[in-house]
Amino acid sequence: MVALGTTSRRMVVALAAWWCRCLLAVPCQANVMPGEWVVQAAYVDSDHSSTDLQRRHLVQHNGRNISVTHSTLQMLFEAATNQAEDAVRNVDTNCLLRVERTAPARICVTSLATSATKQQPKCADAALGWEAVRDSALGTNGLKHGMLCRIASPPMRAIPTKAAPSVAVVSFVTSADYLFANWHSFLNKVSYCERTGRGFYLLLGKPTSTSMLNDRPKLLRDSPASPRCEVTEPSNTINIYKTLALLALFRASPNLIGAMYMDADTWFADGSDGANNASISTPEAYFALEPSAHLFGNQNCYNKKQRGSPELVAMNSGLLFFRKSAWSRGFLSMWWSMRCGNRDQMALFHLLLLCMSAATDGRFVIDDRHMYDYYALRQYAVHKIRADYALIAASSGSRWRGDADFPFSGQALEPIALAPQILLLPSAAVRVSPQSVVPGLRSDADQHAATFVCHTKESRKKPDKMLRCTPARICLQEGGSG
């Protein structure tokens, strides 16, 4: 037998995957044994950051078939909520961030706490240079805690909250220097929220110690369904702090019905222009698509060349809607408690699978040997949803059953209720009446279509898959948002 090198093995796997997708147009993994499927995933993704040690650990791990009932998931949510309590309390919600100048950027932060009214504001000013920003009290080298700040902008007034729309916008940056690196996207959010009278909140800084961030607690020690983290990297991603931002916001804002979380490099696009009138292109319109859902998310940009591809994701963690509810608090708390490795999607994908299992009363069974490598889990989550698509749709109780091609393409073109509480938004506009549509959230199969949001870094020179999503189109003026 001729031994194949790593490159040759990759070519063989890639050709086999191409043959299945292009000639048979079916998800090949459905006919592969779990252990073989993981090995395939490791070779397909071998150019990524996953190490050889991680891949050997993944293949050799003694996997378990995991399923959870609704009551078990509820117990996990309650345990996670109690466990996350201290971390949520660490978030300072008595904070006002003022945009004092847009060019060059200057911000100041003051505390709204009565005991701190005489304190001088802490500022960061891009006019002083990059090193000065980093060394400022709000910069990477000076900021020592996390603050959830309500945003105000010239003429030095807070965005109104009492009569504001019921869904706030939330984002997260670790420092003023990171904020200034995404400054235009930030100002785009400020402008949109001002025009719509919407609350805008920014988690600035890290709300916990590094040791707490890197901890990997076990929720229910006696339950085989309790998630465990066994990735080899010793640290956990700071991106998981978005969960604490949302939990702290819900605690501090009793009048909200929900929140729209947006990564720092996302911005409101031309599909959001109708927010000033009776149009349905508002955050509230997405909540209205499924009144019983508590989490609304989307996949990455639609790409017809990625039909059935291992590059597909079940849900993008950079753009999410959460309804304010006990279920959302449990989900966010559990996502925080499941923090595992250098990507927050690792815990998100795992948690989505657990929620789907609970929705089917345990009939949706998870092979947990896929849970110890990001790329394998990313591929497995989409594969599992496609393979058990009929079971998921029948158990959701929702009218949103997706499109008939999803089990083959892996890319949603109609909304899919992954569970009664979770709605996966499509890469397409959703028609809600003969005259009205809700635009695609951040992607559309039509590359020229307007979307509600774009997810494109400011440093990018060319558009992404959505041709209207180029940083040159970010509008910071009062008349538009895309």
Coordinates of C-alpha atoms in Angstrom, one line a residue:
M1 CA 0.0 0.0 0.0
V2 CA 1.3 3.4 -0.9
A3 CA 1.3 5.8 2.1
L4 CA -0.3 9.2 1.3
G5 CA 1.2 12.4 2.6
T6 CA -0.9 15.0 4.3
T7 CA -1.3 17.0 1.1
S8 CA -2.4 13.9 -0.9
R9 CA -4.9 13.0 1.8
R10 CA -6.4 16.5 1.7
M11 CA -6.7 16.2 -2.1
V12 CA -8.4 12.8 -1.9
V13 CA -10.9 14.1 0.7
A14 CA -11.6 17.3 -1.2
L15 CA -12.2 15.4 -4.4
A16 CA -14.5 13.0 -2.7
A17 CA -16.5 15.8 -1.0
W18 CA -16.7 17.7 -4.4
W19 CA -18.0 14.5 -6.1
C20 CA -20.7 14.0 -3.5
R21 CA -21.8 17.6 -3.5
C22 CA -21.7 18.4 -7.2
L23 CA -22.6 15.0 -8.8
L24 CA -24.9 13.5 -6.2
A25 CA -26.1 16.8 -4.6
V26 CA -26.6 15.2 -1.2
P27 CA -24.9 15.7 2.1
C28 CA -22.3 12.9 2.0
Q29 CA -21.6 12.9 5.7
A30 CA -25.0 11.4 6.4
N31 CA -23.7 8.0 5.2
V32 CA -20.4 8.1 7.0
M33 CA -19.8 6.6 10.5
P34 CA -19.1 9.2 13.2
G35 CA -15.5 8.4 13.7
E36 CA -14.7 8.5 10.0
W37 CA -16.6 11.7 9.6
V38 CA -14.5 13.5 12.3
V39 CA -11.2 12.3 10.6
Q40 CA -12.5 13.7 7.3
A41 CA -13.3 17.1 9.0
A42 CA -9.8 17.2 10.5
Y43 CA -8.1 16.7 7.1
V44 CA -10.4 19.2 5.3
D45 CA -9.6 21.9 7.9
S46 CA -5.9 21.0 8.4
D47 CA -4.8 24.3 7.0
H48 CA -6.5 26.1 9.8
S49 CA -5.3 26.8 13.3
S50 CA -6.3 23.4 14.8
T51 CA -3.1 21.6 15.8
D52 CA -2.1 18.0 15.0
L53 CA -2.4 17.3 18.8
Q54 CA -6.0 18.6 18.8
R55 CA -6.9 16.5 15.8
R56 CA -5.4 13.3 17.4
H57 CA -7.2 14.1 20.6
L58 CA -10.4 14.5 18.7
V59 CA -10.2 11.2 16.8
Q60 CA -9.2 9.2 19.8
H61 CA -11.7 10.6 22.2
N62 CA -14.3 8.2 23.5
G63 CA -17.5 9.9 22.4
R64 CA -20.9 9.7 24.1
N65 CA -24.3 9.9 22.6
I66 CA -25.9 12.9 24.3
S67 CA -29.6 13.8 24.4
V68 CA -31.4 16.1 26.8
T69 CA -35.1 16.6 27.7
H70 CA -36.7 19.9 28.3
S71 CA -36.5 19.4 32.1
T72 CA -32.8 18.6 31.9
L73 CA -32.1 21.7 29.8
Q74 CA -34.1 23.8 32.3
M75 CA -31.9 22.5 35.2
L76 CA -28.8 23.4 33.2
F77 CA -30.2 26.9 32.5
E78 CA -30.9 27.4 36.2
A79 CA -27.5 26.2 37.3
A80 CA -25.8 28.4 34.7
T81 CA -27.9 31.4 35.7
N82 CA -26.8 31.0 39.4
Q83 CA -23.2 30.4 38.3
A84 CA -23.0 33.5 36.1
E85 CA -24.4 35.8 38.8
D86 CA -21.0 37.1 40.1
A87 CA -19.7 37.7 36.6
V88 CA -22.9 39.7 35.6
R89 CA -22.6 41.8 38.8
N90 CA -19.0 42.7 37.8
V91 CA -20.4 44.8 34.8
D92 CA -20.7 48.4 35.8
T93 CA -24.0 49.6 34.3
N94 CA -23.8 53.2 35.8
C95 CA -21.9 54.5 32.8
L96 CA -22.4 57.2 30.1
L97 CA -20.1 57.3 27.1
R98 CA -20.1 60.7 25.3
V99 CA -18.9 61.1 21.7
E100 CA -17.3 64.5 22.1
R101 CA -15.7 64.6 18.6
T102 CA -16.1 62.5 15.5
A103 CA -12.9 63.5 13.7
P104 CA -10.4 62.9 15.1
A105 CA -12.2 60.6 17.5
R106 CA -12.6 61.6 21.1
I107 CA -14.8 59.9 23.8
C108 CA -15.3 60.5 27.5
V109 CA -16.8 58.2 30.0
T110 CA -18.6 59.3 33.2
S111 CA -20.3 57.3 35.9
L112 CA -24.0 57.8 36.6
A113 CA -23.7 56.4 40.1
T114 CA -24.5 59.0 42.8
S115 CA -21.3 58.2 44.7
A116 CA -19.2 59.1 41.6
T117 CA -20.8 62.4 40.5
K118 CA -17.8 64.4 41.4
Q119 CA -15.3 62.2 39.6
Q120 CA -13.6 63.6 36.5
P121 CA -14.6 61.9 33.2
K122 CA -12.1 59.5 31.7
C123 CA -11.3 60.3 28.1
A124 CA -9.5 59.0 25.0
D125 CA -8.4 61.3 22.2
A126 CA -7.2 60.0 18.8
A127 CA -5.6 63.4 18.2
L128 CA -3.0 62.6 20.8
G129 CA -1.7 59.6 18.8
W130 CA -2.2 55.8 19.0
E131 CA 0.1 55.2 21.9
A132 CA -1.6 57.9 24.0
V133 CA -4.9 56.2 23.3
R134 CA -3.6 52.8 24.4
D135 CA -2.1 54.3 27.6
S136 CA -5.2 56.3 28.5
A137 CA -7.6 55.3 31.2
L138 CA -9.9 53.8 28.5
G139 CA -7.1 52.2 26.5
T140 CA -5.7 48.7 26.4
N141 CA -3.0 49.5 29.0
G142 CA -5.2 51.6 31.3
L143 CA -8.7 50.0 31.4
K144 CA -9.0 47.5 34.2
H145 CA -12.7 46.7 34.3
G146 CA -15.8 46.4 32.2
M147 CA -18.5 49.1 31.8
L148 CA -21.8 48.8 30.0
C149 CA -22.1 52.4 28.9
R150 CA -25.2 54.2 27.5
I151 CA -24.1 56.2 24.4
A152 CA -24.6 59.9 24.1
S153 CA -23.4 62.2 21.2
P154 CA -23.2 65.9 20.4
P155 CA -24.9 68.0 21.6
M156 CA -24.0 66.1 24.7
R157 CA -27.3 64.5 25.3
A158 CA -28.2 60.9 26.1
I159 CA -30.2 59.0 23.6
P160 CA -33.8 58.9 25.1
T161 CA -34.8 55.7 26.7
K162 CA -38.2 56.2 28.3
A163 CA -40.1 56.6 25.0
A164 CA -37.6 54.7 22.9
P165 CA -38.3 51.6 20.8
S166 CA -38.4 48.5 22.9
V167 CA -35.3 46.8 21.3
A168 CA -31.9 48.3 22.2
V169 CA -28.6 47.9 20.3
V170 CA -25.6 46.4 22.1
S171 CA -22.0 46.1 21.1
F172 CA -18.6 45.3 22.7
V173 CA -15.0 46.4 22.5
T174 CA -12.2 45.8 24.9
S175 CA -10.7 49.3 24.8
A176 CA -10.8 52.7 23.3
D177 CA -8.1 51.9 20.8
Y178 CA -10.1 48.9 19.5
L179 CA -13.2 51.2 19.3
F180 CA -11.3 53.8 17.3
A181 CA -10.1 51.0 14.9
N182 CA -13.9 50.4 14.2
W183 CA -14.8 54.1 14.6
H184 CA -16.9 54.5 11.4
S185 CA -19.0 51.4 12.2
F186 CA -19.5 52.7 15.7
L187 CA -20.7 56.1 14.5
N188 CA -23.0 54.4 12.0
K189 CA -24.7 52.6 15.0
V190 CA -24.8 55.9 17.0
S191 CA -26.4 57.7 14.0
Y192 CA -29.0 54.9 13.5
C193 CA -30.0 54.8 17.1
E194 CA -30.3 58.6 17.3
R195 CA -32.6 58.7 14.3
T196 CA -34.8 56.0 15.6
G197 CA -34.8 57.1 19.3
R198 CA -33.3 53.7 20.2
G199 CA -31.0 53.0 23.2
F200 CA -27.4 52.1 22.3
Y201 CA -25.1 50.4 24.8
L202 CA -21.4 49.6 24.6
L203 CA -19.6 47.1 26.8
L204 CA -16.2 48.8 27.1
G205 CA -13.5 46.7 28.7
K206 CA -13.3 43.2 30.3
P207 CA -15.7 42.7 33.2
T208 CA -13.9 39.7 34.8
S209 CA -10.4 38.7 35.7
T210 CA -8.4 36.6 33.3
S211 CA -8.6 33.6 35.6
M212 CA -12.4 33.8 35.7
L213 CA -12.5 34.2 31.9
N214 CA -10.3 31.1 31.4
D215 CA -12.2 29.0 34.0
R216 CA -14.3 26.1 32.6
P217 CA -16.9 25.2 35.2
K218 CA -19.0 22.1 35.2
L219 CA -22.7 22.9 35.6
L220 CA -24.2 19.6 36.8
R221 CA -21.5 17.3 38.1
D222 CA -23.8 14.2 38.1
S223 CA -25.4 14.7 34.7
P224 CA -23.9 13.1 31.6
A225 CA -25.6 15.9 29.6
S226 CA -23.6 18.5 31.4
P227 CA -21.3 20.1 28.8
R228 CA -17.6 19.7 29.2
C229 CA -14.7 21.5 27.6
E230 CA -11.6 19.6 26.7
V231 CA -9.9 21.7 24.0
T232 CA -6.2 21.9 24.3
E233 CA -5.8 25.7 24.2
P234 CA -5.6 27.0 27.8
S235 CA -7.4 30.3 27.4
N236 CA -11.0 31.3 26.4
T237 CA -12.0 34.0 24.0
I238 CA -12.9 37.5 25.3
N239 CA -15.7 37.5 22.7
I240 CA -17.7 35.5 25.2
Y241 CA -18.1 38.7 27.2
K242 CA -21.0 39.7 24.9
T243 CA -23.2 37.3 27.0
L244 CA -22.4 39.3 30.1
A245 CA -23.2 42.6 28.3
L246 CA -26.7 41.3 27.4
L247 CA -27.4 39.8 30.8
A248 CA -26.3 43.1 32.5
L249 CA -28.5 45.1 30.1
F250 CA -31.5 43.0 30.7
R251 CA -31.0 43.3 34.5
A252 CA -30.6 47.1 34.3
S253 CA -33.3 47.9 31.8
P254 CA -36.8 46.6 32.8
N255 CA -38.6 48.4 30.0
L256 CA -36.9 46.6 27.1
I257 CA -38.5 43.7 25.3
G258 CA -35.2 42.7 23.8
A259 CA -31.7 43.6 22.4
M260 CA -29.9 43.4 19.1
Y261 CA -26.3 42.4 19.6
M262 CA -23.8 43.7 16.9
D263 CA -20.1 43.0 16.6
A264 CA -17.9 46.1 16.4
D265 CA -17.4 45.5 12.7
T266 CA -21.1 45.4 11.8
W267 CA -23.1 48.4 10.6
F268 CA -26.6 49.3 9.6
A269 CA -27.0 49.1 5.8
D270 CA -29.3 50.6 3.2
G271 CA -32.0 47.9 4.1
S272 CA -32.5 49.8 7.4
D273 CA -33.5 53.1 5.8
G274 CA -37.2 52.5 6.5
A275 CA -36.7 52.7 10.2
N276 CA -37.9 56.3 10.3
N277 CA -41.4 55.5 9.0
A278 CA -44.0 52.8 8.9
S279 CA -41.6 50.4 7.2
I280 CA -41.1 47.0 8.8
S281 CA -37.3 47.1 8.4
T282 CA -36.7 47.5 12.1
P283 CA -35.3 45.2 14.8
E284 CA -38.8 44.9 16.1
A285 CA -39.9 43.5 12.7
Y286 CA -37.5 40.5 13.2
F287 CA -38.9 39.8 16.6
A288 CA -42.4 39.9 15.1
L289 CA -41.6 37.1 12.7
E290 CA -42.0 34.5 15.5
P291 CA -43.6 35.8 18.7
S292 CA -42.7 32.6 20.6
A293 CA -38.9 32.8 19.7
H294 CA -36.4 34.2 22.1
L295 CA -33.2 34.0 19.9
F296 CA -32.9 35.1 16.3
G297 CA -29.7 34.5 14.3
N298 CA -28.4 34.1 10.8
Q299 CA -25.7 32.2 9.0
N300 CA -22.7 33.7 7.2
C301 CA -23.1 35.3 3.8
Y302 CA -24.9 33.2 1.2
N303 CA -22.6 31.7 -1.4
K304 CA -23.9 29.3 -4.0
K305 CA -20.4 27.9 -4.4
Q306 CA -20.6 26.7 -0.8
R307 CA -23.6 24.4 -1.3
G308 CA -23.2 21.6 1.3
S309 CA -19.7 23.0 2.1
P310 CA -17.9 22.2 5.4
E311 CA -17.3 26.0 5.6
L312 CA -21.0 26.6 6.5
V313 CA -22.0 27.6 10.0
A314 CA -25.2 27.0 11.9
M315 CA -25.3 30.5 13.3
N316 CA -23.1 33.6 13.2
S317 CA -22.4 34.8 16.7
G318 CA -21.7 38.4 15.6
L319 CA -25.3 39.5 15.0
L320 CA -28.0 38.2 17.3
F321 CA -31.4 39.2 18.6
F322 CA -32.5 38.2 22.1
R323 CA -35.9 38.7 23.6
K324 CA -35.8 39.6 27.2
S325 CA -37.0 36.5 29.0
A326 CA -36.1 33.9 31.5
W327 CA -35.2 31.6 28.6
S328 CA -32.8 34.1 27.2
R329 CA -31.2 34.6 30.6
G330 CA -30.7 30.9 30.9
F331 CA -29.3 30.6 27.4
L332 CA -26.9 33.5 27.8
S333 CA -25.8 32.3 31.2
M334 CA -25.2 28.8 29.9
W335 CA -23.3 30.1 26.9
W336 CA -21.1 32.0 29.3
S337 CA -20.7 29.0 31.5
M338 CA -19.8 26.8 28.5
R339 CA -16.9 29.1 27.4
C340 CA -14.4 26.8 25.7
G341 CA -11.3 27.8 23.8
N342 CA -10.5 30.7 21.5
R343 CA -13.9 31.0 19.7
D344 CA -17.2 31.8 21.3
Q345 CA -19.0 29.9 18.5
M346 CA -17.7 26.7 20.0
A347 CA -20.1 26.9 23.0
L348 CA -22.8 28.5 20.8
F349 CA -22.9 25.6 18.4
H350 CA -22.9 23.0 21.2
L351 CA -25.7 24.9 23.0
L352 CA -27.8 25.1 19.9
L353 CA -27.6 21.3 19.5
L354 CA -28.6 20.8 23.2
C355 CA -31.6 23.1 22.7
M356 CA -32.7 21.1 19.6
S357 CA -32.3 17.9 21.5
A358 CA -34.5 19.3 24.3
A359 CA -37.1 20.5 21.8
T360 CA -37.5 16.9 20.5
D361 CA -37.6 15.5 24.0
G362 CA -34.2 13.8 23.5
R363 CA -34.9 12.2 20.1
F364 CA -32.3 14.5 18.5
V365 CA -29.1 12.7 19.7
I366 CA -25.7 14.4 19.7
D367 CA -22.4 12.5 19.2
D368 CA -20.2 14.5 21.5
R369 CA -16.9 13.3 20.1
H370 CA -17.3 16.3 17.7
M371 CA -17.2 18.8 20.5
Y372 CA -13.5 19.2 21.0
D373 CA -12.4 21.0 17.9
Y374 CA -13.9 24.1 16.5
Y375 CA -13.8 23.1 12.8
A376 CA -15.1 19.7 13.4
L377 CA -18.0 21.0 15.6
R378 CA -18.8 23.7 13.0
Q379 CA -19.2 21.1 10.3
Y380 CA -21.0 18.6 12.5
A381 CA -23.6 21.2 13.7
V382 CA -24.7 22.0 10.1
H383 CA -24.5 18.3 9.1
K384 CA -26.6 17.3 12.1
I385 CA -29.3 19.9 11.4
R386 CA -29.5 18.8 7.8
A387 CA -29.6 15.1 8.6
D388 CA -32.4 15.6 11.2
Y389 CA -34.2 18.4 9.5
A390 CA -37.6 16.7 9.4
L391 CA -37.5 15.9 13.1
I392 CA -36.5 19.5 14.0
A393 CA -39.2 21.0 11.8
A394 CA -41.9 18.7 13.2
S395 CA -40.9 19.4 16.8
S396 CA -40.7 23.2 16.6
G397 CA -44.4 23.9 16.4
S398 CA -43.6 26.8 14.1
R399 CA -44.9 27.8 10.7
W400 CA -41.3 28.4 9.7
R401 CA -40.1 25.1 8.3
G402 CA -37.4 26.4 6.0
D403 CA -37.0 25.7 2.3
A404 CA -37.1 22.3 0.7
D405 CA -33.5 22.6 -0.5
F406 CA -32.0 23.3 2.9
P407 CA -31.2 19.6 3.8
F408 CA -29.0 19.5 0.6
S409 CA -27.6 23.1 0.5
G410 CA -27.2 23.8 4.2
Q411 CA -28.0 27.5 3.5
A412 CA -31.4 28.7 4.6
L413 CA -33.5 30.7 2.1
E414 CA -36.6 30.7 4.4
P415 CA -36.8 31.0 8.2
I416 CA -36.2 27.8 10.1
A417 CA -37.4 27.2 13.7
L418 CA -34.5 25.2 15.1
A419 CA -36.5 24.9 18.3
P420 CA -39.6 26.7 19.6
Q421 CA -37.4 29.4 21.0
I422 CA -34.8 29.7 18.2
L423 CA -35.5 31.1 14.7
L424 CA -32.7 30.9 12.1
L425 CA -33.2 33.9 9.7
P426 CA -32.6 33.2 6.0
S427 CA -30.3 34.7 3.4
A428 CA -33.3 36.3 1.8
A429 CA -36.1 38.8 2.4
V430 CA -39.1 37.4 4.3
R431 CA -42.5 38.3 2.9
V432 CA -45.0 38.9 5.7
S433 CA -47.9 40.3 3.7
P434 CA -48.6 40.9 0.0
Q435 CA -47.2 44.4 0.3
S436 CA -44.5 44.0 2.9
V437 CA -41.2 42.2 3.3
V438 CA -38.6 42.1 6.1
P439 CA -35.1 42.4 4.4
G440 CA -32.4 39.8 4.7
L441 CA -30.6 40.5 8.0
R442 CA -27.1 40.5 6.7
S443 CA -27.2 38.3 3.6
D444 CA -29.3 37.6 0.5
A445 CA -29.0 35.1 -2.3
D446 CA -29.3 38.1 -4.5
Q447 CA -25.9 39.7 -4.1
H448 CA -27.3 43.1 -5.2
A449 CA -30.1 43.1 -2.6
A450 CA -30.3 45.6 0.3
T451 CA -29.8 44.0 3.7
F452 CA -30.5 45.4 7.1
V453 CA -26.9 45.0 8.4
C454 CA -23.5 44.6 6.8
H455 CA -20.7 42.6 8.5
T456 CA -17.5 43.9 6.9
K457 CA -14.4 45.3 8.4
E458 CA -13.5 48.9 7.7
S459 CA -10.1 47.9 6.5
R460 CA -11.6 45.7 3.7
K461 CA -11.0 47.3 0.3
K462 CA -13.6 45.3 -1.7
P463 CA -17.2 44.3 -1.0
D464 CA -17.9 40.9 0.6
K465 CA -20.4 38.5 -1.0
M466 CA -23.0 41.2 -0.6
L467 CA -21.9 43.7 -3.3
R468 CA -23.5 46.6 -1.4
C469 CA -21.5 45.8 1.7
T470 CA -18.3 47.8 1.2
P471 CA -16.9 50.2 3.8
A472 CA -17.1 53.0 1.3
R473 CA -20.9 52.8 1.6
I474 CA -21.0 53.4 5.4
C475 CA -23.1 56.5 5.8
L476 CA -22.5 58.7 8.9
Q477 CA -24.9 61.5 8.0
E478 CA -28.2 62.2 9.4
G479 CA -30.1 61.3 6.3
G480 CA -29.2 57.6 5.9
S481 CA -27.7 54.6 7.6
G482 CA -26.2 52.4 4.9

